[in-house]
Structures are given as C-alpha cells and as structure tokens.
CSV table of C-alpha atoms in Angstrom, one decimal:
chain,number,residue,atom,x,y,z
Q,1,UNK,CA,-9.0,5.9,79.6
Q,2,UNK,CA,-11.7,5.8,82.2
Q,3,UNK,CA,-14.2,8.6,82.1
Q,4,UNK,CA,-15.4,9.9,85.5
Q,5,UNK,CA,-19.1,10.0,86.4
Q,6,UNK,CA,-19.2,13.9,86.4
Q,7,UNK,CA,-17.7,13.8,82.9
Q,8,UNK,CA,-20.3,11.3,81.7
Q,9,UNK,CA,-23.1,13.3,83.3
Q,10,UNK,CA,-22.0,16.6,81.8
Q,11,UNK,CA,-21.4,15.0,78.4
Q,12,UNK,CA,-25.0,13.8,78.1
Q,13,UNK,CA,-27.3,16.2,76.1
Q,14,UNK,CA,-29.9,16.4,78.8
Q,15,UNK,CA,-27.4,17.8,81.3
Q,16,UNK,CA,-24.8,19.4,79.1
Q,17,UNK,CA,-24.0,22.9,80.2
Q,18,UNK,CA,-24.9,22.4,83.9
Q,19,UNK,CA,-22.7,24.3,86.3
Q,20,UNK,CA,-19.9,22.3,87.9
Q,21,UNK,CA,-21.5,22.0,91.3
Q,22,UNK,CA,-24.8,20.9,89.8
Q,23,UNK,CA,-22.9,18.2,87.8
Q,24,UNK,CA,-21.2,17.0,90.9
Q,25,UNK,CA,-24.5,16.9,92.7
Q,26,UNK,CA,-26.2,14.8,90.0
Q,27,UNK,CA,-23.1,12.6,89.7
Q,28,UNK,CA,-23.4,11.9,93.4
Q,29,UNK,CA,-26.6,10.1,92.6
Q,30,UNK,CA,-25.3,8.2,89.6
Q,31,UNK,CA,-23.5,5.1,88.6
Q,32,UNK,CA,-22.3,3.6,85.3
Q,33,UNK,CA,-24.5,0.6,84.1
Q,34,UNK,CA,-24.6,-1.8,81.2
Q,35,UNK,CA,-27.3,-4.0,79.7
Q,36,UNK,CA,-27.2,-6.9,77.3
Q,37,UNK,CA,-29.6,-7.1,74.4
Q,38,UNK,CA,-33.0,-8.2,75.7
Q,39,UNK,CA,-32.5,-6.9,79.2
Q,40,UNK,CA,-35.2,-4.9,80.8
Q,41,UNK,CA,-34.1,-1.5,82.1
Q,42,UNK,CA,-37.5,-0.9,83.7
Q,43,UNK,CA,-40.8,-2.8,83.9
Q,44,UNK,CA,-44.4,-1.7,83.9
Q,45,UNK,CA,-45.9,-1.2,87.4
Q,46,UNK,CA,-42.6,-1.7,89.2
Q,47,UNK,CA,-41.3,1.2,91.4
Q,48,UNK,CA,-39.9,4.0,89.3
Q,49,UNK,CA,-36.6,5.0,90.8
Q,50,UNK,CA,-34.1,5.6,88.0
Q,51,UNK,CA,-33.3,8.1,85.3
Q,52,UNK,CA,-31.2,6.4,82.5
Q,53,UNK,CA,-29.0,8.6,80.4
Q,54,UNK,CA,-28.2,6.5,77.4
Q,55,UNK,CA,-24.6,6.6,76.2
Q,56,UNK,CA,-24.6,3.8,73.6
Q,57,UNK,CA,-27.1,1.3,72.2
Q,58,UNK,CA,-30.8,1.5,71.6
Q,59,UNK,CA,-33.7,1.0,73.9
Q,60,UNK,CA,-37.3,0.1,73.0
Q,61,UNK,CA,-40.2,1.6,75.1
Q,62,UNK,CA,-42.8,-1.2,75.0
Q,63,UNK,CA,-46.1,-2.2,76.3
Q,64,UNK,CA,-47.0,-5.8,76.8
Q,65,UNK,CA,-50.1,-7.1,75.1
Q,66,UNK,CA,-51.5,-10.6,75.7
Q,67,UNK,CA,-51.4,-12.8,72.6
Q,68,UNK,CA,-49.2,-10.5,70.6
Q,69,UNK,CA,-46.2,-9.9,72.9
Q,70,UNK,CA,-44.6,-6.6,73.3
Q,71,UNK,CA,-45.6,-3.6,71.2
Q,72,UNK,CA,-42.9,-1.1,70.6
Q,73,UNK,CA,-44.1,2.5,71.3
Q,74,UNK,CA,-40.8,4.2,70.6
Q,75,UNK,CA,-37.1,3.5,70.2
Q,76,UNK,CA,-34.5,5.7,71.8
Q,77,UNK,CA,-30.8,5.9,71.1
Q,78,UNK,CA,-27.6,7.3,72.4
Q,79,UNK,CA,-28.1,10.8,73.9
Q,80,UNK,CA,-31.7,10.1,74.9
Q,81,UNK,CA,-33.0,9.8,78.5
Q,82,UNK,CA,-35.2,7.0,79.6
Q,83,UNK,CA,-37.5,6.9,82.6
Q,84,UNK,CA,-39.5,9.9,83.9
Q,85,UNK,CA,-42.0,8.3,86.3
Q,86,UNK,CA,-39.6,8.8,89.2
Q,87,UNK,CA,-40.4,12.5,89.0
Q,88,UNK,CA,-44.1,12.4,90.1
Q,89,UNK,CA,-46.1,10.2,92.5
Q,90,UNK,CA,-47.0,7.3,92.6
Q,91,UNK,CA,-43.5,6.7,91.2
Q,92,UNK,CA,-44.5,3.6,89.2
Q,93,UNK,CA,-43.3,2.8,85.6
Q,94,UNK,CA,-46.0,2.9,83.0
Q,95,UNK,CA,-44.2,0.9,80.3
Q,96,UNK,CA,-41.3,-1.5,79.8
Q,97,UNK,CA,-38.0,-0.4,78.5
Q,98,UNK,CA,-35.9,-3.1,76.9
Q,99,UNK,CA,-32.3,-3.0,75.5
Q,100,UNK,CA,-32.3,-3.7,71.8
Q,101,UNK,CA,-28.5,-3.6,71.6
Q,102,UNK,CA,-25.7,-3.7,74.2
Q,103,UNK,CA,-26.6,-0.6,76.2
Q,104,UNK,CA,-24.3,1.6,78.2
Q,105,UNK,CA,-25.9,4.3,80.4
Q,106,UNK,CA,-25.6,6.4,83.4
Q,107,UNK,CA,-28.2,5.4,86.0
Q,108,UNK,CA,-29.3,8.3,88.2
Q,109,UNK,CA,-31.1,7.4,91.4
Q,110,UNK,CA,-34.5,9.1,91.2
Q,111,UNK,CA,-35.1,9.5,95.0
Q,112,UNK,CA,-31.6,10.9,95.5
Q,113,UNK,CA,-32.1,13.4,92.7
Q,114,UNK,CA,-35.5,14.4,94.0
Q,115,UNK,CA,-34.1,15.0,97.5
Q,116,UNK,CA,-31.2,17.1,96.1
Q,117,UNK,CA,-33.5,19.1,93.9
Q,118,UNK,CA,-35.8,19.7,96.9
Q,119,UNK,CA,-32.9,20.9,99.0
Q,120,UNK,CA,-31.4,23.1,96.2
Q,121,UNK,CA,-34.2,24.9,94.3
Q,122,UNK,CA,-31.7,26.3,91.8
Q,123,UNK,CA,-30.6,22.8,90.9
Q,124,UNK,CA,-34.2,21.7,90.9
Q,125,UNK,CA,-35.3,24.5,88.6
Q,126,UNK,CA,-32.5,23.8,86.2
Q,127,UNK,CA,-33.3,20.1,86.1
Q,128,UNK,CA,-37.0,20.8,85.6
Q,129,UNK,CA,-36.4,23.1,82.7
Q,130,UNK,CA,-34.4,20.4,80.9
Q,131,UNK,CA,-36.9,17.7,81.7
Q,132,UNK,CA,-39.7,19.9,80.5
Q,133,UNK,CA,-37.9,20.4,77.2
Q,134,UNK,CA,-37.6,16.7,76.6
Q,135,UNK,CA,-41.2,16.0,77.6
Q,136,UNK,CA,-42.4,18.8,75.3
Q,137,UNK,CA,-40.5,17.4,72.4
Q,138,UNK,CA,-41.8,13.9,73.0
Q,139,UNK,CA,-45.4,15.2,73.3
Q,140,UNK,CA,-45.1,17.1,70.1
Q,141,UNK,CA,-43.7,14.1,68.3
Q,142,UNK,CA,-46.5,11.9,69.7
Q,143,UNK,CA,-49.1,14.4,68.5
Q,144,UNK,CA,-47.6,14.4,65.0
Q,145,UNK,CA,-47.6,10.6,65.0
Q,146,UNK,CA,-51.3,10.7,65.9
Q,147,UNK,CA,-52.0,12.7,62.7
Q,148,UNK,CA,-51.1,9.5,60.8
Q,149,UNK,CA,-49.5,11.6,58.1
Q,150,UNK,CA,-48.7,8.7,55.9
Q,151,UNK,CA,-52.2,7.2,56.0
Q,152,UNK,CA,-54.7,7.6,53.1
Q,153,UNK,CA,-57.1,10.5,53.5
Q,154,UNK,CA,-55.2,11.8,56.5
Q,155,UNK,CA,-54.0,15.3,57.2
Q,156,UNK,CA,-51.0,16.1,55.0
O,1,UNK,CA,-55.4,34.9,23.6
O,2,UNK,CA,-51.6,35.4,24.3
O,3,UNK,CA,-49.4,34.5,21.4
O,4,UNK,CA,-47.6,31.7,23.1
O,5,UNK,CA,-50.8,30.1,24.2
O,6,UNK,CA,-52.2,30.4,20.7
O,7,UNK,CA,-49.2,28.7,19.3
O,8,UNK,CA,-49.5,25.9,21.8
O,9,UNK,CA,-53.2,25.4,21.1
O,10,UNK,CA,-52.5,25.2,17.3
O,11,UNK,CA,-49.7,22.7,17.9
O,12,UNK,CA,-51.8,20.7,20.2
O,13,UNK,CA,-54.8,20.5,17.9
O,14,UNK,CA,-52.6,19.7,14.8
O,15,UNK,CA,-53.8,22.9,13.1
O,16,UNK,CA,-51.7,25.7,11.7
O,17,UNK,CA,-49.4,23.2,9.8
O,18,UNK,CA,-47.6,22.0,12.9
O,19,UNK,CA,-48.2,18.2,13.1
O,20,UNK,CA,-46.1,17.6,16.3
O,21,UNK,CA,-48.1,16.6,19.4
O,22,UNK,CA,-48.3,19.5,21.8
O,23,UNK,CA,-47.7,19.5,25.5
O,24,UNK,CA,-51.4,18.7,26.2
O,25,UNK,CA,-51.3,15.5,24.1
O,26,UNK,CA,-50.4,12.4,26.0
O,27,UNK,CA,-47.9,10.1,24.5
O,28,UNK,CA,-48.9,6.4,24.6
O,29,UNK,CA,-46.9,4.2,27.0
O,30,UNK,CA,-47.5,0.5,27.4
O,31,UNK,CA,-47.3,-1.1,30.9
O,32,UNK,CA,-44.5,-3.6,30.6
O,33,UNK,CA,-44.2,-4.4,34.3
O,34,UNK,CA,-45.8,-3.8,37.6
O,35,UNK,CA,-44.8,-4.3,41.2
O,36,UNK,CA,-46.9,-4.1,44.3
O,37,UNK,CA,-44.8,-2.1,46.8
O,38,UNK,CA,-47.4,-2.1,49.5
O,39,UNK,CA,-51.1,-2.9,49.6
O,40,UNK,CA,-52.0,0.4,48.0
O,41,UNK,CA,-48.7,1.5,46.2
O,42,UNK,CA,-47.8,0.1,42.8
O,43,UNK,CA,-44.8,0.8,40.6
O,44,UNK,CA,-45.5,0.8,36.9
O,45,UNK,CA,-42.8,0.1,34.4
O,46,UNK,CA,-43.6,1.9,31.1
O,47,UNK,CA,-42.3,1.7,27.6
O,48,UNK,CA,-43.2,4.2,24.9
O,49,UNK,CA,-45.4,2.8,22.1
O,50,UNK,CA,-43.6,5.0,19.6
O,51,UNK,CA,-40.2,6.7,20.0
O,52,UNK,CA,-37.3,6.4,22.4
O,53,UNK,CA,-36.8,6.7,26.2
O,54,UNK,CA,-37.8,9.9,27.9
O,55,UNK,CA,-35.1,12.3,29.1
O,56,UNK,CA,-35.8,13.5,32.6
O,57,UNK,CA,-34.2,14.7,35.8
O,58,UNK,CA,-34.7,13.3,39.3
O,59,UNK,CA,-37.6,15.1,41.0
O,60,UNK,CA,-39.5,15.9,37.8
O,61,UNK,CA,-43.0,14.6,37.2
O,62,UNK,CA,-45.3,13.4,34.4
O,63,UNK,CA,-49.0,13.7,34.0
O,64,UNK,CA,-50.2,10.1,33.7
O,65,UNK,CA,-53.5,9.5,31.9
O,66,UNK,CA,-55.9,6.7,32.7
O,67,UNK,CA,-58.0,6.9,29.6
O,68,UNK,CA,-61.6,7.6,30.2
O,69,UNK,CA,-61.0,8.5,33.8
O,70,UNK,CA,-58.5,11.3,34.1
O,71,UNK,CA,-54.9,12.5,34.7
O,72,UNK,CA,-52.7,12.7,37.7
O,73,UNK,CA,-49.3,14.2,38.4
O,74,UNK,CA,-46.9,11.5,39.4
O,75,UNK,CA,-43.2,11.9,40.0
O,76,UNK,CA,-40.8,9.8,38.0
O,77,UNK,CA,-39.3,7.1,40.3
O,78,UNK,CA,-36.7,5.9,37.7
O,79,UNK,CA,-33.1,7.0,37.8
O,80,UNK,CA,-32.1,9.3,34.9
O,81,UNK,CA,-29.9,7.7,32.3
O,82,UNK,CA,-30.5,4.2,33.6
O,83,UNK,CA,-31.4,1.5,31.1
O,84,UNK,CA,-34.8,0.1,31.3
O,85,UNK,CA,-38.4,1.2,31.4
O,86,UNK,CA,-39.8,4.5,32.7
O,87,UNK,CA,-41.0,3.9,36.3
O,88,UNK,CA,-43.7,5.6,38.2
O,89,UNK,CA,-44.7,4.7,41.8
O,90,UNK,CA,-48.4,5.4,42.3
O,91,UNK,CA,-50.5,5.4,45.5
O,92,UNK,CA,-54.2,4.5,45.0
O,93,UNK,CA,-56.0,7.4,46.7
O,94,UNK,CA,-58.6,8.3,44.0
O,95,UNK,CA,-60.3,7.2,40.8
O,96,UNK,CA,-57.4,8.1,38.5
O,97,UNK,CA,-54.6,6.6,40.7
O,98,UNK,CA,-56.7,3.5,41.4
O,99,UNK,CA,-57.1,3.0,37.7
O,100,UNK,CA,-53.4,3.5,37.1
O,101,UNK,CA,-52.5,1.1,39.8
O,102,UNK,CA,-54.9,-1.5,38.4
O,103,UNK,CA,-53.6,-1.1,34.8
O,104,UNK,CA,-52.6,-4.6,33.7
O,105,UNK,CA,-49.4,-5.4,31.8
O,106,UNK,CA,-49.9,-4.8,28.1
O,107,UNK,CA,-52.4,-2.0,28.5
O,108,UNK,CA,-51.7,1.5,27.4
O,109,UNK,CA,-51.7,4.7,29.5
O,110,UNK,CA,-50.9,8.3,28.6
O,111,UNK,CA,-47.8,10.2,29.6
O,112,UNK,CA,-47.2,14.0,29.3
O,113,UNK,CA,-44.0,15.5,30.5
O,114,UNK,CA,-41.6,15.6,32.1
O,115,UNK,CA,-42.4,18.8,33.9
O,116,UNK,CA,-41.0,20.9,36.7
O,117,UNK,CA,-37.8,21.4,38.5
O,118,UNK,CA,-35.4,18.7,39.7
O,119,UNK,CA,-33.4,18.0,42.9
O,120,UNK,CA,-30.2,19.4,41.4
O,121,UNK,CA,-28.0,16.4,41.9
O,122,UNK,CA,-27.7,15.2,38.4
O,123,UNK,CA,-24.8,15.6,36.0
O,124,UNK,CA,-25.8,19.0,34.8
O,125,UNK,CA,-26.4,20.2,38.4
O,126,UNK,CA,-29.2,22.6,37.7
O,127,UNK,CA,-32.5,23.3,39.3
O,128,UNK,CA,-34.0,24.4,36.0
O,129,UNK,CA,-36.4,22.3,33.9
O,130,UNK,CA,-34.9,20.3,31.1
O,131,UNK,CA,-36.0,22.7,28.4
O,132,UNK,CA,-35.3,25.9,30.3
O,133,UNK,CA,-32.2,27.8,30.7
O,134,UNK,CA,-30.3,27.4,34.0
O,135,UNK,CA,-32.2,29.1,36.8
O,136,UNK,CA,-29.3,30.7,38.5
O,137,UNK,CA,-29.9,28.7,41.7
O,138,UNK,CA,-26.6,27.3,43.2
O,139,UNK,CA,-25.9,23.8,42.0
O,140,UNK,CA,-25.4,21.0,44.5
O,141,UNK,CA,-21.7,20.8,45.4
O,142,UNK,CA,-19.8,19.1,48.2
O,143,UNK,CA,-20.4,18.1,51.8
O,144,UNK,CA,-22.8,15.5,53.1
O,145,UNK,CA,-26.0,14.8,51.2
O,146,UNK,CA,-29.0,13.9,53.4
O,147,UNK,CA,-32.2,12.5,51.9
O,148,UNK,CA,-35.3,12.5,54.2
O,149,UNK,CA,-38.3,10.8,52.8
O,150,UNK,CA,-41.8,10.2,54.3
O,151,UNK,CA,-44.0,7.5,53.0
O,152,UNK,CA,-44.3,7.5,49.3
O,153,UNK,CA,-42.1,10.6,49.3
O,154,UNK,CA,-39.2,8.2,48.7
O,155,UNK,CA,-40.5,7.7,45.1
O,156,UNK,CA,-39.5,11.2,43.8
O,157,UNK,CA,-36.2,10.8,45.6
O,158,UNK,CA,-35.2,7.4,44.4
O,159,UNK,CA,-33.4,8.6,41.3
O,160,UNK,CA,-31.6,11.3,43.3
O,161,UNK,CA,-30.3,8.8,45.8
O,162,UNK,CA,-29.0,6.6,43.0
O,163,UNK,CA,-27.2,9.6,41.5
O,164,UNK,CA,-25.8,10.6,44.9
O,165,UNK,CA,-24.6,7.1,45.7
O,166,UNK,CA,-22.9,6.9,42.2
O,167,UNK,CA,-21.3,10.3,42.9
O,168,UNK,CA,-20.1,9.0,46.2
O,169,UNK,CA,-18.4,6.1,44.5
O,170,UNK,CA,-16.5,8.7,42.4
O,171,UNK,CA,-15.4,10.6,45.5
O,172,UNK,CA,-18.4,12.7,46.2
O,173,UNK,CA,-19.9,13.5,49.5
O,174,UNK,CA,-21.3,11.0,52.0
O,175,UNK,CA,-24.9,10.0,51.6
O,176,UNK,CA,-27.5,9.7,54.4
O,177,UNK,CA,-31.0,8.3,53.7
O,178,UNK,CA,-33.6,8.7,56.4
O,179,UNK,CA,-37.0,7.1,55.6
O,180,UNK,CA,-40.2,7.3,57.6
O,181,UNK,CA,-43.2,5.2,57.1
O,182,UNK,CA,-46.5,4.6,58.9
O,183,UNK,CA,-45.7,0.9,59.6
O,184,UNK,CA,-43.0,-1.6,58.5
O,185,UNK,CA,-45.5,-3.1,55.9
O,186,UNK,CA,-45.7,0.4,54.4
O,187,UNK,CA,-42.0,0.9,53.7
O,188,UNK,CA,-41.3,0.9,49.9
O,189,UNK,CA,-38.2,0.1,47.8
O,190,UNK,CA,-36.7,-2.4,50.2
O,191,UNK,CA,-34.3,-3.7,47.6
O,192,UNK,CA,-33.1,-0.1,46.9
O,193,UNK,CA,-32.6,0.6,50.6
O,194,UNK,CA,-30.5,-2.5,50.9
O,195,UNK,CA,-28.5,-1.7,47.8
O,196,UNK,CA,-27.8,1.8,48.9
O,197,UNK,CA,-26.6,0.5,52.3
O,198,UNK,CA,-24.3,-2.0,50.5
O,199,UNK,CA,-23.0,0.8,48.4
O,200,UNK,CA,-21.9,2.7,51.5
O,201,UNK,CA,-24.9,5.0,52.1
O,202,UNK,CA,-26.0,5.5,55.7
O,203,UNK,CA,-29.6,4.2,55.7
O,204,UNK,CA,-32.1,4.6,58.6
O,205,UNK,CA,-35.7,3.5,58.5
O,206,UNK,CA,-38.2,4.5,61.2
O,207,UNK,CA,-41.9,3.8,61.5
O,208,UNK,CA,-44.7,5.5,63.4
O,209,UNK,CA,-46.4,2.3,64.4
O,210,UNK,CA,-44.5,-1.0,65.1
O,211,UNK,CA,-45.7,-4.4,63.8
O,212,UNK,CA,-45.0,-7.8,65.1
O,213,UNK,CA,-41.5,-8.9,64.2
O,214,UNK,CA,-40.2,-5.3,63.7
O,215,UNK,CA,-36.9,-4.7,65.5
O,216,UNK,CA,-36.1,-1.4,63.9
O,217,UNK,CA,-36.6,2.2,64.9
O,218,UNK,CA,-40.0,3.5,66.0
O,219,UNK,CA,-40.5,7.3,66.0
O,220,UNK,CA,-40.7,10.3,63.7
O,221,UNK,CA,-38.0,10.9,61.1
O,222,UNK,CA,-37.0,14.0,63.1
O,223,UNK,CA,-36.1,11.8,66.0
O,224,UNK,CA,-33.6,10.0,63.8
O,225,UNK,CA,-31.9,13.0,62.3
O,226,UNK,CA,-29.8,13.8,65.4
O,227,UNK,CA,-28.2,10.3,65.4
O,228,UNK,CA,-27.8,10.0,61.6
O,229,UNK,CA,-24.2,11.2,61.7
O,230,UNK,CA,-24.0,13.8,59.0
O,231,UNK,CA,-22.3,17.2,59.4
O,232,UNK,CA,-25.1,19.8,59.7
O,233,UNK,CA,-22.6,22.5,59.0
O,234,UNK,CA,-21.9,21.2,55.5
O,235,UNK,CA,-25.0,19.3,54.4
O,236,UNK,CA,-27.4,19.5,51.5
O,237,UNK,CA,-30.8,18.1,52.5
O,238,UNK,CA,-33.5,16.9,50.1
O,239,UNK,CA,-36.9,16.4,51.8
O,240,UNK,CA,-40.1,14.8,50.4
O,241,UNK,CA,-43.2,13.7,52.1
O,242,UNK,CA,-46.4,15.0,53.6
O,243,UNK,CA,-46.1,18.8,53.9
O,244,UNK,CA,-46.5,18.8,57.7
O,245,UNK,CA,-43.6,16.3,57.9
O,246,UNK,CA,-41.5,18.5,55.6
O,247,UNK,CA,-42.2,21.6,57.7
O,248,UNK,CA,-41.2,19.9,61.0
O,249,UNK,CA,-38.2,18.2,59.4
O,250,UNK,CA,-36.9,21.5,57.9
O,251,UNK,CA,-37.3,23.2,61.3
O,252,UNK,CA,-35.5,20.4,63.1
O,253,UNK,CA,-32.7,20.5,60.5
O,254,UNK,CA,-32.3,24.3,60.9
O,255,UNK,CA,-32.3,24.0,64.7
O,256,UNK,CA,-29.5,21.4,64.4
O,257,UNK,CA,-27.4,23.8,62.3
O,258,UNK,CA,-28.2,23.0,58.7
O,259,UNK,CA,-28.2,26.1,56.4
O,260,UNK,CA,-31.8,26.8,55.3
O,261,UNK,CA,-30.5,27.6,51.8
O,262,UNK,CA,-29.3,24.1,51.5
O,263,UNK,CA,-32.6,22.5,52.2
O,264,UNK,CA,-34.8,21.5,49.2
O,265,UNK,CA,-38.4,20.3,49.5
O,266,UNK,CA,-40.9,18.9,47.0
O,267,UNK,CA,-44.1,20.8,47.0
O,268,UNK,CA,-47.4,19.8,45.4
O,269,UNK,CA,-50.6,21.6,44.8
O,270,UNK,CA,-53.5,20.6,42.4
O,271,UNK,CA,-51.3,19.9,39.3
O,272,UNK,CA,-53.7,19.9,36.4
O,273,UNK,CA,-52.2,21.2,33.1
O,274,UNK,CA,-48.6,20.7,34.1
O,275,UNK,CA,-47.5,23.7,31.9
O,276,UNK,CA,-48.3,26.7,34.0
O,277,UNK,CA,-51.5,27.6,32.1
O,278,UNK,CA,-54.4,26.8,34.4
O,279,UNK,CA,-53.1,28.2,37.7
O,280,UNK,CA,-54.5,25.5,39.9
O,281,UNK,CA,-51.1,24.7,41.4
O,282,UNK,CA,-50.4,28.3,42.4
O,283,UNK,CA,-48.7,28.7,45.8
O,284,UNK,CA,-47.9,32.4,46.5
O,285,UNK,CA,-45.8,33.6,43.6
O,286,UNK,CA,-45.1,30.1,42.3
O,287,UNK,CA,-46.8,27.9,39.8
O,288,UNK,CA,-45.5,24.6,41.2
O,289,UNK,CA,-45.8,22.7,37.9
O,290,UNK,CA,-43.2,25.1,36.5
O,291,UNK,CA,-41.4,26.7,39.4
O,292,UNK,CA,-41.5,23.4,41.4
O,293,UNK,CA,-42.1,20.8,42.6
O,294,UNK,CA,-38.6,21.1,43.9
O,295,UNK,CA,-38.0,24.4,45.6
O,296,UNK,CA,-35.5,25.8,48.1
O,297,UNK,CA,-37.0,25.8,51.6
O,298,UNK,CA,-35.4,29.1,52.7
O,299,UNK,CA,-37.1,32.4,52.3
O,300,UNK,CA,-40.5,32.7,50.9
O,301,UNK,CA,-41.2,28.9,50.8
O,302,UNK,CA,-40.7,28.6,54.6
O,303,UNK,CA,-43.1,31.5,55.0
O,304,UNK,CA,-45.7,30.1,52.6
O,305,UNK,CA,-45.7,26.7,54.3
O,306,UNK,CA,-47.0,28.3,57.5
O,307,UNK,CA,-49.8,30.2,55.8
O,308,UNK,CA,-53.3,29.0,56.5
O,309,UNK,CA,-55.1,28.5,53.3
O,310,UNK,CA,-58.7,29.4,53.0
C-alpha cells in the first residue's frame, strides 16, 4: 500500500499534529527519497536547501578531518530530522550527513518551506515552535555531553 | 552507647565471648583472576581464603579493603547463584581503587558485606537486604525490563541483566539494555553485551565521542531510549550511572510515559562503614548503605536529586 506524502509528513514526530491544511502545505514542498549506505545526504559548505524527515535507517552527522577521515558528531535514527541550515542565512551546510544504513526520508525543499512560512505566519509560527523544540533538545544534549560525565574527575 | 552498637562492637573486637567476626572485620579474599576492561577499569575475580561463596543479590555492594591503604564501596558485578569467583569491577579514581586495580593475582584483599538493597529482579523479588525482612516495596513483575547504564554503571547492573535474560528464557518480559559510554574504548563487558544480544535481549550502545572505526551510535543514552522499542506503559527501568545522567534519563523516561514508580536508580554517597553507623552516606532521610543504593526514583528521591548540596 502506497502512503501519500501528506500521510508521511503528518506521521513524522516533528510535524505530527499539524492541522490538515498545514500538512498539505508542507507536503507540497516534499518528496520521498532514499539513500544507500555511505551516500551523503548533505555536505559541508554546500548550499543548504533541504529538511530531511528520517523514516527509516540511521544517519551520521560528521565533520571531515584531514588525516583521520570523518569524525562522527552524532547519529540520528528514524523519527529524527536532519538539516537545519536552510532556516537561516547564509543557507550553507556546516557538517556532512551520511547514510549509515539504507535510509528512507521525506525531503522538504527549504526555500519552498521558507516562502510558505513567510506567506502564512500561522504556519511559520507552528513550524518554528517545533523546530525550536528540537534544537533546544539537541543543545541540552550537547551541553550534557560537554560535561564528560563518564570521565575521571568530571562532574557527576 | 546504644545496645545494638555495643553488641556489634563486642562482636567485632572478639570480646564478650562472641568469637565471630563482626560486620567491621573484613574477610580475606584472594585475587584469583583479573581482567582489564578499559585503561582504568579492572574486574577482579575473588575467592574466599576461608569459607564458602558469598550470598548476595544483584545491586548490592561490598566494602573492599586494600590493606594499608583503605576501603572503598564497590558493587558486586557477579551474577547471584552463578558458579565461579566473586567479581568486582573497579575504576581507578583514587588511592584505594588504584591499589585494588593493581592487586596482583595471588594477593589478598579484604571484603565486608554484602550491604544494601538490590534491584529486585532476583528469585526472591525483594528490595530488602539479604538479612532484612521484606521491605514492602512491590516486587518486579511483568512487562518490559529496561536497563540503562552509563559508564561503569553497567557493573552493578550486570547480574540483574543476566537474571532478566534468564527469566526471559522462561517466558518473562522482554529485556532492553541501553549502554552509554564516553568513547568506544571505554565500553565495558563486550562479551556480556554480545551474549545478551544472542540470548534475545535488545542491546544498544551509544558513545559521547566517536573514535576511528566506530560505526555505532553517537549521542546520549536519552537519545536512544525513544527508538529502543520497549512499551513505556508497561516497563520497569533500572538505571545506574553518573547522577546527572540518571536524573536526565529518569525525566526522559517519565516524559515518554514510563511510570515513575517503576523506575529504580542506584545512588551513592560517601559509603564508609556500610552498616548505617557513621552517617556519611546520608541523603535526606536515607542512609544509602542501608536504604540504598537501589531506591525507587518516584517521590522523595526525585526531589532529593534536584537539591543543591552545600
């Protein structure tokens, strides 16, 4: 059974609960995509133009280091969202994102979504609330990781 | 001097006609094996110099003595009722623990215990210490069992996971093991993790910092809980690790729908006597060597963990 784009959009935790017209609006900017293991979803310094809503498979957020190869900053799984730099200028990716498994995702065009949010402030506010929630959670997790809780002599 | 303390002192000093060693007298245990888990964590295998194996419950601890240096409270990392030596997994963070970690095979250390409450997943299903009457806390029953361990916090949970996996083989609830570590080289008990996965447990390992060659998860344990696959509406969760990690893990679990009354944490304060005499391990109304280390998270513990200590 084929699932429609609006159904895929409304099923993702980031956008679950959005009103029907908002779902349709977001789905109008979206398409279903798939990546093989090892494929790059996005690359550092390239134009940032896509929000990926992960449906299956894991993605590694990486930074390339000469001599050591990619360093994994974080891994994200189904239900997570990947790619935020399309939100704010200069719309450039800061890291790489690589598929660790076969990845299925909904790819939402960032420019399309920005334009719709600009035209419909209610949609824009709803999206920003949800994005802010994810970014807050990621910031808090990053701060906790900086504490190095498992290190000797660190804050416990 | 209170009568019970006086009796204990007489017993301990061999006076008053009672020749049995008291609770403050370490029994001698010989190191019969040692394993380097990481660059600063060692598992010691111990055998009593005199007498039979120690009876204990998963989650309890012993006071280990490095003679001439001091004592440290170390959780038992063996599985209750399993054949073989008594195991303790020690991280070298001070003079006593460094000495314990460096004890060669054949040398003798002291062991007092076991002390404290347990995870409540053993055959007798009680949160009470071995020698005490049942506490009245609800025994662990059905549903999913989730074990969340941070760093060396997996050591006090190892026996409990073994018991839960054995129970699962007899038709008990599903077992989920989520382990967090600083880096891949700091993950302990690799063999156990693989064995539990082969036995049907859902095992997930995540690290804070990746290392070359690591293809696993990178992120906090809390980021893994949502995809672990257990039923939050019918889950018992055992959490052990740094206290900050336990606080955040418990909150995340509750936000995801886990009943706070079914979350158990392992708390630690300055365990010194191990028998509720010295008061150094006090946390609010609890003396953790007696009323812990395993305590239910709900209620006063959740409140105490947010108190800023002076």
